mmCIF file of C-alpha atoms in Angstrom:
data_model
loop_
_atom_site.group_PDB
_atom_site.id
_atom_site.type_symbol
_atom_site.label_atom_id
_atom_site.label_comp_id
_atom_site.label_asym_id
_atom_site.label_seq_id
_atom_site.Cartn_x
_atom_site.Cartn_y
_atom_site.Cartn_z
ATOM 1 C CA UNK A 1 15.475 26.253 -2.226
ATOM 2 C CA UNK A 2 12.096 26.740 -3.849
ATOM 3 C CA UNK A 3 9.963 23.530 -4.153
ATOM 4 C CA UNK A 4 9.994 23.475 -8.426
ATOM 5 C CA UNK A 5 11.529 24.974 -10.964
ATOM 6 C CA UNK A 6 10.001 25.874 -14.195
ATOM 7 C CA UNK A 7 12.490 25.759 -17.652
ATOM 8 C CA UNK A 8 10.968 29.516 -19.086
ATOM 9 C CA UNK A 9 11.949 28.156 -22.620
ATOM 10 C CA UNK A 10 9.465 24.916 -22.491
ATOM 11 C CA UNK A 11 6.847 26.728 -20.851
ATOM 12 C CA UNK A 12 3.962 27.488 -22.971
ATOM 13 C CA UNK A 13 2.298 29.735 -20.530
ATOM 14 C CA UNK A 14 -0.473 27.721 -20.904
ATOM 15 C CA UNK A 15 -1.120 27.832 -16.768
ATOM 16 C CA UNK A 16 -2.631 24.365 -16.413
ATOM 17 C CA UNK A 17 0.103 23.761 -13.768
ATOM 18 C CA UNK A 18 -1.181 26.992 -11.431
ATOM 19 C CA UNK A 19 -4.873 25.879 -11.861
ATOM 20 C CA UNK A 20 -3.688 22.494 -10.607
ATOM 21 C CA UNK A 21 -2.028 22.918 -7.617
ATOM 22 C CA UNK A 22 -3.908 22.046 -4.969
ATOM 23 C CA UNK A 23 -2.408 24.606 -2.417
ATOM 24 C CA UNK A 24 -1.966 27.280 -4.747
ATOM 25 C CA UNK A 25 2.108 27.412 -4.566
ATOM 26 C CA UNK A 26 2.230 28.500 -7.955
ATOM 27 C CA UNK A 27 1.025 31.948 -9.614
ATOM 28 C CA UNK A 28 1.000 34.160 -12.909
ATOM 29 C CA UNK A 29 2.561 37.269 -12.507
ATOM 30 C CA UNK A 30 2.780 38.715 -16.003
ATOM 31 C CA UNK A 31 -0.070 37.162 -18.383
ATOM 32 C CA UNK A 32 1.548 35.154 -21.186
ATOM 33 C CA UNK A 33 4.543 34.852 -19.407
ATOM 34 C CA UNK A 34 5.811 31.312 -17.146
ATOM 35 C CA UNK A 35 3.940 31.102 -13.644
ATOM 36 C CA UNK A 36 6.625 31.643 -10.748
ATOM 37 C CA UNK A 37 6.555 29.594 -6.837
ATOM 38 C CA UNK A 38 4.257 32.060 -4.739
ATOM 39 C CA UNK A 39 7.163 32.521 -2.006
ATOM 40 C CA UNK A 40 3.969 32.972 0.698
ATOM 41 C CA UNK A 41 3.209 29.431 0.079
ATOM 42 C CA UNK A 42 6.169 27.924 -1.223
ATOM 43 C CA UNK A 43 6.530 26.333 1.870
ATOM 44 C CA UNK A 44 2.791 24.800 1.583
ATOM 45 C CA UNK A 45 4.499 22.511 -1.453
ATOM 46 C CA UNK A 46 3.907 18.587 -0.640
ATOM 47 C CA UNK A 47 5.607 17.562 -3.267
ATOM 48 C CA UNK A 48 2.420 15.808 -4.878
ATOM 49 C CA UNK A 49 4.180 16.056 -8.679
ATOM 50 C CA UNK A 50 0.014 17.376 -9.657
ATOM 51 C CA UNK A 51 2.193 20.717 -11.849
ATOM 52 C CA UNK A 52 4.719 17.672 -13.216
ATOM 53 C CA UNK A 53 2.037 15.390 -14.561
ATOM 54 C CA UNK A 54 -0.269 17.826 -15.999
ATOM 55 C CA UNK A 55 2.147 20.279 -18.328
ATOM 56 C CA UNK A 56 2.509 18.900 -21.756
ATOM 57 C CA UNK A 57 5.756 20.422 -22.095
ATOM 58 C CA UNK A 58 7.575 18.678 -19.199
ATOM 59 C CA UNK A 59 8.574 22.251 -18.352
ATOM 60 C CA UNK A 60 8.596 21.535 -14.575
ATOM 61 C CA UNK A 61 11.167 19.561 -12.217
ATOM 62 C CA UNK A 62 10.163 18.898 -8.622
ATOM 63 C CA UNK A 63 13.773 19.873 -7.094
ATOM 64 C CA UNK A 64 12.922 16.992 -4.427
ATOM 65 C CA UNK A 65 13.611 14.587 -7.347
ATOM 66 C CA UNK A 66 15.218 16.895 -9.712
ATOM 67 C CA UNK A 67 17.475 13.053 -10.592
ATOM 68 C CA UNK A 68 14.334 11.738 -12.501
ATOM 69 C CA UNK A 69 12.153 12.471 -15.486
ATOM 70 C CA UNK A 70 8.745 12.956 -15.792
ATOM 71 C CA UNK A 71 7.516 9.659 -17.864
ATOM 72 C CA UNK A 72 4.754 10.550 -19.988
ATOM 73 C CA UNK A 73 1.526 8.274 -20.435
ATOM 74 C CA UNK A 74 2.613 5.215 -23.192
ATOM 75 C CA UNK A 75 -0.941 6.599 -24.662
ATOM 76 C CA UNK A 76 -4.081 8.835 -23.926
ATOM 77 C CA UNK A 77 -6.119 5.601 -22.931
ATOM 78 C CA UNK A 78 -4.192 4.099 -19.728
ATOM 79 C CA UNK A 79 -6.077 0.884 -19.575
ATOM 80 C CA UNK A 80 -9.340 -0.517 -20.905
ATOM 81 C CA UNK A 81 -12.036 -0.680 -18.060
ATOM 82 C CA UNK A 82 -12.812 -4.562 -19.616
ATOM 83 C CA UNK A 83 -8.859 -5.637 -18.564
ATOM 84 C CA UNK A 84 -9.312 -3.532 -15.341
ATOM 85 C CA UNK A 85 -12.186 -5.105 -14.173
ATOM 86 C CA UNK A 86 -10.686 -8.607 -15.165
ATOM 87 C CA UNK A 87 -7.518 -7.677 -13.201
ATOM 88 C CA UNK A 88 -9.773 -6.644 -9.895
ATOM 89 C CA UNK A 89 -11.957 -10.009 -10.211
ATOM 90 C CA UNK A 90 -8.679 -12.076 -10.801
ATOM 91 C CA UNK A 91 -7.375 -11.099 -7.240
ATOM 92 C CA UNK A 92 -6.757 -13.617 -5.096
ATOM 93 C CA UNK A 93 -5.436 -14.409 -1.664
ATOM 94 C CA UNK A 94 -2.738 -16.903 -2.429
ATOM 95 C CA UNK A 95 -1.614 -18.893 0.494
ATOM 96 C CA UNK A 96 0.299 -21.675 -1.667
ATOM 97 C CA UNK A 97 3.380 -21.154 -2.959
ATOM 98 C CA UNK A 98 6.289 -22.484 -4.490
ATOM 99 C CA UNK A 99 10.125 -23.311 -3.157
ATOM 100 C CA UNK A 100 11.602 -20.151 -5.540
ATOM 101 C CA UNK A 101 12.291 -17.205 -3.416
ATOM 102 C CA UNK A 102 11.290 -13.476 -4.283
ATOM 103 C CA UNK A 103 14.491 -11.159 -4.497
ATOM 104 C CA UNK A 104 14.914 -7.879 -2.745
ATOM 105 C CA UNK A 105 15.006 -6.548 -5.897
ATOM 106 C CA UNK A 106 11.460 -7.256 -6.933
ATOM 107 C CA UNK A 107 9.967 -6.752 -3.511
ATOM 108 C CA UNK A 108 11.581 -3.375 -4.025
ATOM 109 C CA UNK A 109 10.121 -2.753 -7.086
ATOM 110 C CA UNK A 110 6.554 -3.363 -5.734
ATOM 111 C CA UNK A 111 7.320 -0.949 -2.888
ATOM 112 C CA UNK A 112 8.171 1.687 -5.226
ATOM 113 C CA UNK A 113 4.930 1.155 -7.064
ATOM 114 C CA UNK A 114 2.825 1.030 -3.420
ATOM 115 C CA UNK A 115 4.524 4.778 -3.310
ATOM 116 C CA UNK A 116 1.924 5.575 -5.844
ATOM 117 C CA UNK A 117 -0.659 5.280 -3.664
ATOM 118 C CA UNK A 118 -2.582 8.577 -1.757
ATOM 119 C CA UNK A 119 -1.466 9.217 1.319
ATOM 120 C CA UNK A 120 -2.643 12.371 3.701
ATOM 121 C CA UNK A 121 -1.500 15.395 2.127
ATOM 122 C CA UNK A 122 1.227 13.279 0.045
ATOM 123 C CA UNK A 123 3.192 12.733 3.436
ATOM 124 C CA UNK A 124 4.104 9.456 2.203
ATOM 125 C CA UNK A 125 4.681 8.237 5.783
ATOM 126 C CA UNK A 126 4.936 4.288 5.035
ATOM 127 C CA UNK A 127 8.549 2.247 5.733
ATOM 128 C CA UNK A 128 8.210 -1.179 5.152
ATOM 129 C CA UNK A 129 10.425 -4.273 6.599
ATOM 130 C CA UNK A 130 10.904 -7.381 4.180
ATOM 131 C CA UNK A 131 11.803 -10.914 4.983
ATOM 132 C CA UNK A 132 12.976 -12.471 2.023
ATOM 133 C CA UNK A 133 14.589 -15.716 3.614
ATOM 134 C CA UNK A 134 11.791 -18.282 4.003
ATOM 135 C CA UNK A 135 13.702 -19.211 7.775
ATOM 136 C CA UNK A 136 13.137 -15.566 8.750
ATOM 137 C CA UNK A 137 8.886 -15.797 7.707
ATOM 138 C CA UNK A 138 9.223 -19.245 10.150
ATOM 139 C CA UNK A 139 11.307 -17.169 13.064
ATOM 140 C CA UNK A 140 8.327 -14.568 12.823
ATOM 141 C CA UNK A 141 5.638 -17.387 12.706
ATOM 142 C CA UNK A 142 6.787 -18.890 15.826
ATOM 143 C CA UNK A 143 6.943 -15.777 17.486
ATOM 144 C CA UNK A 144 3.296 -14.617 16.484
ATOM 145 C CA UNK A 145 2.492 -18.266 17.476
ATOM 146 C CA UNK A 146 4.063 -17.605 21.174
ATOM 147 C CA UNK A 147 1.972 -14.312 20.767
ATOM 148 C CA UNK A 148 -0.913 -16.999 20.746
ATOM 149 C CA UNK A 149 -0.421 -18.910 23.514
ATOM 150 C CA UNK A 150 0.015 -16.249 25.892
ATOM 151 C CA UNK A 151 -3.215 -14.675 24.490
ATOM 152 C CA UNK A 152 -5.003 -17.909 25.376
ATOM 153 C CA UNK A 153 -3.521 -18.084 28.546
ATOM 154 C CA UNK A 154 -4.633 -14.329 29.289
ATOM 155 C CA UNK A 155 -8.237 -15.847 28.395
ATOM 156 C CA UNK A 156 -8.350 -12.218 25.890
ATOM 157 C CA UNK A 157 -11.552 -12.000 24.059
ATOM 158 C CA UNK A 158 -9.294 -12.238 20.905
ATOM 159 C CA UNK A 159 -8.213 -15.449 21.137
ATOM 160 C CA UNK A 160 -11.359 -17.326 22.089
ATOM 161 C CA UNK A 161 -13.006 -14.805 18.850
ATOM 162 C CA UNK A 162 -9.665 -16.233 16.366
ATOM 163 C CA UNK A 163 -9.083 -19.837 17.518
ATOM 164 C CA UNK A 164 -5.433 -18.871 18.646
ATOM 165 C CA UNK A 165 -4.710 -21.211 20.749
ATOM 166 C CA UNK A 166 -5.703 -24.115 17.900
ATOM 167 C CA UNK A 167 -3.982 -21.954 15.340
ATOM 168 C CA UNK A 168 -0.982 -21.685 17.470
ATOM 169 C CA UNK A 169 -1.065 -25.769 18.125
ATOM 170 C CA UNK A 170 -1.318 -26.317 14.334
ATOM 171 C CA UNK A 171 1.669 -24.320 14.053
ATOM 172 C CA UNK A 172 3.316 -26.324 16.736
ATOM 173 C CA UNK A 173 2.557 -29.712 14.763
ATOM 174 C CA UNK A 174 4.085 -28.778 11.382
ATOM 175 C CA UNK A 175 0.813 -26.833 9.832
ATOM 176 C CA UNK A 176 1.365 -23.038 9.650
ATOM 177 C CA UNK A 177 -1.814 -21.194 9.274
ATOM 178 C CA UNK A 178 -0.068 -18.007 10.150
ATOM 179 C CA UNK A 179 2.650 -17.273 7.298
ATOM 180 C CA UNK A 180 1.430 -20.351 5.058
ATOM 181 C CA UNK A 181 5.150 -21.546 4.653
ATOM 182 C CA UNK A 182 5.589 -18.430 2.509
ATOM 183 C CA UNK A 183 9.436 -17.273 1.565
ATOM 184 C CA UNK A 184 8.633 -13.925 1.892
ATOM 185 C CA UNK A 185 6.946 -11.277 3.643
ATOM 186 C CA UNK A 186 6.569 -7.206 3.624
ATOM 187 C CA UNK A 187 5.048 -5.461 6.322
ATOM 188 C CA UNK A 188 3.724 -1.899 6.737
ATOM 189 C CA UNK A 189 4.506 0.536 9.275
ATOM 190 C CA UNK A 190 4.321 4.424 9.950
ATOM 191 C CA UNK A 191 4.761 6.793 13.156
ATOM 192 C CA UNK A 192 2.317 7.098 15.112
ATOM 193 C CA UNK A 193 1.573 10.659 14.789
ATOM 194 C CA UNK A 194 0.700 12.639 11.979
ATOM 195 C CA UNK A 195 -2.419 12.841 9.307
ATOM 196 C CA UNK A 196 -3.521 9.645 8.377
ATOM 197 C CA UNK A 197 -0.474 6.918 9.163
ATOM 198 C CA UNK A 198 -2.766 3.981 9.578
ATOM 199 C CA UNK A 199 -5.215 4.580 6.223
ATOM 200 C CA UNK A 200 -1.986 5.825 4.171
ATOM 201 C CA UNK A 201 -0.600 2.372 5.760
ATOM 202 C CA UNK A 202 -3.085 -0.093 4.966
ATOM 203 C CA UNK A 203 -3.771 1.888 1.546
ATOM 204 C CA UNK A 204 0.220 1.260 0.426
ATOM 205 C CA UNK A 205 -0.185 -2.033 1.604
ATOM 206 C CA UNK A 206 -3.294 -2.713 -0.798
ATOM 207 C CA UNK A 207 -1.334 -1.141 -3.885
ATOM 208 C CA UNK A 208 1.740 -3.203 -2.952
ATOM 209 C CA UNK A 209 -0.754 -6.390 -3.516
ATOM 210 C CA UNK A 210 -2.149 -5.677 -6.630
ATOM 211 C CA UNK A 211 1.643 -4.454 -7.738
ATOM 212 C CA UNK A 212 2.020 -8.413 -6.660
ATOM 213 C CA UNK A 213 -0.817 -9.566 -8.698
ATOM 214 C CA UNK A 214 0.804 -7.208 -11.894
ATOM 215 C CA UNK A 215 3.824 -9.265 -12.118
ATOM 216 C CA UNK A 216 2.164 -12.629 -11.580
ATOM 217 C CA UNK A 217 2.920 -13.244 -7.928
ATOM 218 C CA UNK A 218 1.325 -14.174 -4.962
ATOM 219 C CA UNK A 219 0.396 -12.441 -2.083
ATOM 220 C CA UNK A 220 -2.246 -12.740 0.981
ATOM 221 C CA UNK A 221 -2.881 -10.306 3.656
ATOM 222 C CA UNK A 222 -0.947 -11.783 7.061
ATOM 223 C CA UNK A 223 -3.852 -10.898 9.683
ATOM 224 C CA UNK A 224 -2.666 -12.513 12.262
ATOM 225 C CA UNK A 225 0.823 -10.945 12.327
ATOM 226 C CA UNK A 226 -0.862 -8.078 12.601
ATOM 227 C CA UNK A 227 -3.188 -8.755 15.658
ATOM 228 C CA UNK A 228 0.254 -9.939 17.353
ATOM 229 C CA UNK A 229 2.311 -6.926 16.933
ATOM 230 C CA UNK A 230 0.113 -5.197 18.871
ATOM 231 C CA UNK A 231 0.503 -7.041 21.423
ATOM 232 C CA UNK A 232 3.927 -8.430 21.310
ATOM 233 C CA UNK A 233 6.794 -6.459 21.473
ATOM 234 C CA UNK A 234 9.195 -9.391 20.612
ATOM 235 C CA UNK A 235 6.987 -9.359 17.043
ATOM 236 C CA UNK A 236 7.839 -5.753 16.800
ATOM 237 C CA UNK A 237 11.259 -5.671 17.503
ATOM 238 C CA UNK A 238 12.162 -8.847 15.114
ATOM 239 C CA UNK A 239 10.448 -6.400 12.278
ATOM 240 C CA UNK A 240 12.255 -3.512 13.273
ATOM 241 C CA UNK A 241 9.311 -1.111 14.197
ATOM 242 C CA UNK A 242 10.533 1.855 15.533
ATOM 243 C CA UNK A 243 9.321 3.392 19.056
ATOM 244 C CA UNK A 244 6.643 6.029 18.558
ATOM 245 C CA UNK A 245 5.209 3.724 15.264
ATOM 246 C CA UNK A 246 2.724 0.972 14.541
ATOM 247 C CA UNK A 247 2.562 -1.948 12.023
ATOM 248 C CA UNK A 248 -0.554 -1.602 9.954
ATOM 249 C CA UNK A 249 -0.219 -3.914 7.561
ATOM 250 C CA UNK A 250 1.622 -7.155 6.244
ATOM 251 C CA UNK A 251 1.477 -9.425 3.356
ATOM 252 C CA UNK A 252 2.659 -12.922 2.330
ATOM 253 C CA UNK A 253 4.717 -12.677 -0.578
ATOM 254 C CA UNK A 254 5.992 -15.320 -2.905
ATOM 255 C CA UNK A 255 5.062 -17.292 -6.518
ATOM 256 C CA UNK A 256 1.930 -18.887 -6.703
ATOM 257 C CA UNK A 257 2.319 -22.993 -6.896
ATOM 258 C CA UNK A 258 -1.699 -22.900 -7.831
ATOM 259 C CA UNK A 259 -3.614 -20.908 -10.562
ATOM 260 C CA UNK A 260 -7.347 -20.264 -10.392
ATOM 261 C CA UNK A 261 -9.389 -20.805 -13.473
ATOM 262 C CA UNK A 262 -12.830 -18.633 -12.628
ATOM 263 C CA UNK A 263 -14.063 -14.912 -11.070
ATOM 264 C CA UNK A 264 -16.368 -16.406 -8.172
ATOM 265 C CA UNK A 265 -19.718 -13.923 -7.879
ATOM 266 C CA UNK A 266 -20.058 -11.260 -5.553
ATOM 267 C CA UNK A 267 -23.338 -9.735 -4.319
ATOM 268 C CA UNK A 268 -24.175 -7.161 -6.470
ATOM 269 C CA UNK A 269 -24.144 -3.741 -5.461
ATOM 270 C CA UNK A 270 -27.762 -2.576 -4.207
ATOM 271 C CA UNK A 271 -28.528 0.791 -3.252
ATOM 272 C CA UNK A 272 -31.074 2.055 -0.453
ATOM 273 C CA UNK A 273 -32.551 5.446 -1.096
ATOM 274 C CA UNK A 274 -31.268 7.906 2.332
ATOM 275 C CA UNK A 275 -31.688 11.241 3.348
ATOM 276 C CA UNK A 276 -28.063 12.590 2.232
ATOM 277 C CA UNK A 277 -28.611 10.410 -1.157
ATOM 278 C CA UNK A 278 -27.867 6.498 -1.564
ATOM 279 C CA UNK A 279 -26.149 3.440 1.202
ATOM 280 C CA UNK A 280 -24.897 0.848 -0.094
ATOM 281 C CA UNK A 281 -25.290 -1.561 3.231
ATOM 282 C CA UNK A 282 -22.753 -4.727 3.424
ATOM 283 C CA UNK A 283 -23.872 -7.811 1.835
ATOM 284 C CA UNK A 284 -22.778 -10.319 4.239
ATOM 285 C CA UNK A 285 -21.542 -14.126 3.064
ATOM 286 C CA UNK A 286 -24.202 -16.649 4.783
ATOM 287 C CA UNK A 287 -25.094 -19.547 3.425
ATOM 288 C CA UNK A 288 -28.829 -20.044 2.508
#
């Protein structure tokens, strides 16, 4: 089956869809007339949807998802850069939250949005795991917190550089520093071979945050569970990573039982005149 089909009597031959395409899949045969799938390179198709969201016509269906419609843009102007900018300064690591759960359903919803995000040549290779009983985020805690403890025994750099062994007493005493009594968590993971799986990884997982943020919920980047799945297997088989893959990245997921008032300041960005053209060097957070 070719990768896309093109309806001949909604195409305008306009060819905005063949200039597109990033590997060239499509082609003009006849000038005026609709572009066809180069059969060469038809194979070369990743499925990006770049010929889908460009043609005005909605002339093209990706036969990978030849169940859904193209949605067009609700206007020409997508969002101002004033409630943009507000939206990135209003992110904020939430580690309080209330009693009310998070459904499946919208943790599912903010995967599909994280799907969104660029991955190496669109392979999309992100699967997530959810927890969405709050006694599940506590089985995981306790087994990151074991994680600890054996780190600290081992005397690994890590755990004198992270405080495990305090973090993992806190835990012990009622206080959990690790999954901040959340009720839910999502976690991403990908095989280990291939393009990019860790960067397409950690990039879903950011988009899957500020999908969170969207719809008014909390979420905070779980570090630690991360440091402990790779290095516990009991961590990786109570998430349900697969052989031959690696967690990347994980996030504590739930409704926010605080609300922050105020955008704190940020260094502003300086640039040093280089060689190859401008570096923007990291503006570390010391006190004066």
């Amino acid at each position: 089956m070719m990768p896309v089909t093109i309806n001949i009597d909604l195409c305008k031959s306009d060819e905005l869809c063949v200039r597109d395409c990033p590997l060239g899949v499509l082609k003009i045969v006849e000038k005026g007339q609709a572009p066809i799938v180069n059969p060469k390179k038809a194979g070369f198709c990743i499925n990006c949807g770049h010929c889908v969201a460009i043609c005005p016509t909605n002339a093209i269906t990706l036969n990978a998802f030849a169940d859904q419609n193209a949605t067009p843009y609700p206007s020409e102007k997508i969002a101002d850069p004033e409630s943009i900018e507000t939206f990135f300064k209003s992110r904020r690591s939430i580690r309080k939250f209330k009693k009310k759960p998070l459904s499946v359903d919208e943790i599912a919803e903010l995967i599909h949005l994280a799907a969104y995000a660029p991955s190496g040549h669109n392979t999309q290779p992100v699967s997530w795991t959810v927890l969405d009983q709050p006694e599940k985020v506590q089985e995981l805690a306790a087994l990151v917190a074991d994680c600890m403890n054996e780190l600290a025994a081992q005397k690994h750099p890590i755990a004198k550089k992270l405080f495990l062994s305090g973090i993992a007493r806190a835990f012990t005493h009622g206080h959990d520093m690790i999954c901040r009594d959340a009720p839910a968590l999502a976690v991403s993971w990908a095989p280990n071979e291939g393009i990019t799986p860790d960067t397409d990884s950690i990039i879903s997982t950011a988009h899957l945050e500020l999908a969170a943020h969207s719809k008014g919920f909390g979420a905070c980047w779980a570090g630690y569970v991360v440091m402990a799945a790779k290095f516990s297997e009991p961590v990786r088989t109570f998430l349900d990573v697969p052989e031959h893959h690696t967690l990347h990245g994980a996030l504590l997921l739930g409704h926010p039982s605080i609300k922050y008032k105020n955008i704190p300041p940020r260094h502003k960005a300086a640039g040093e005149k280089s060689n190859a053209g401008f570096v923007f060097p990291a503006r570390k957070n010391e006190h004066n």
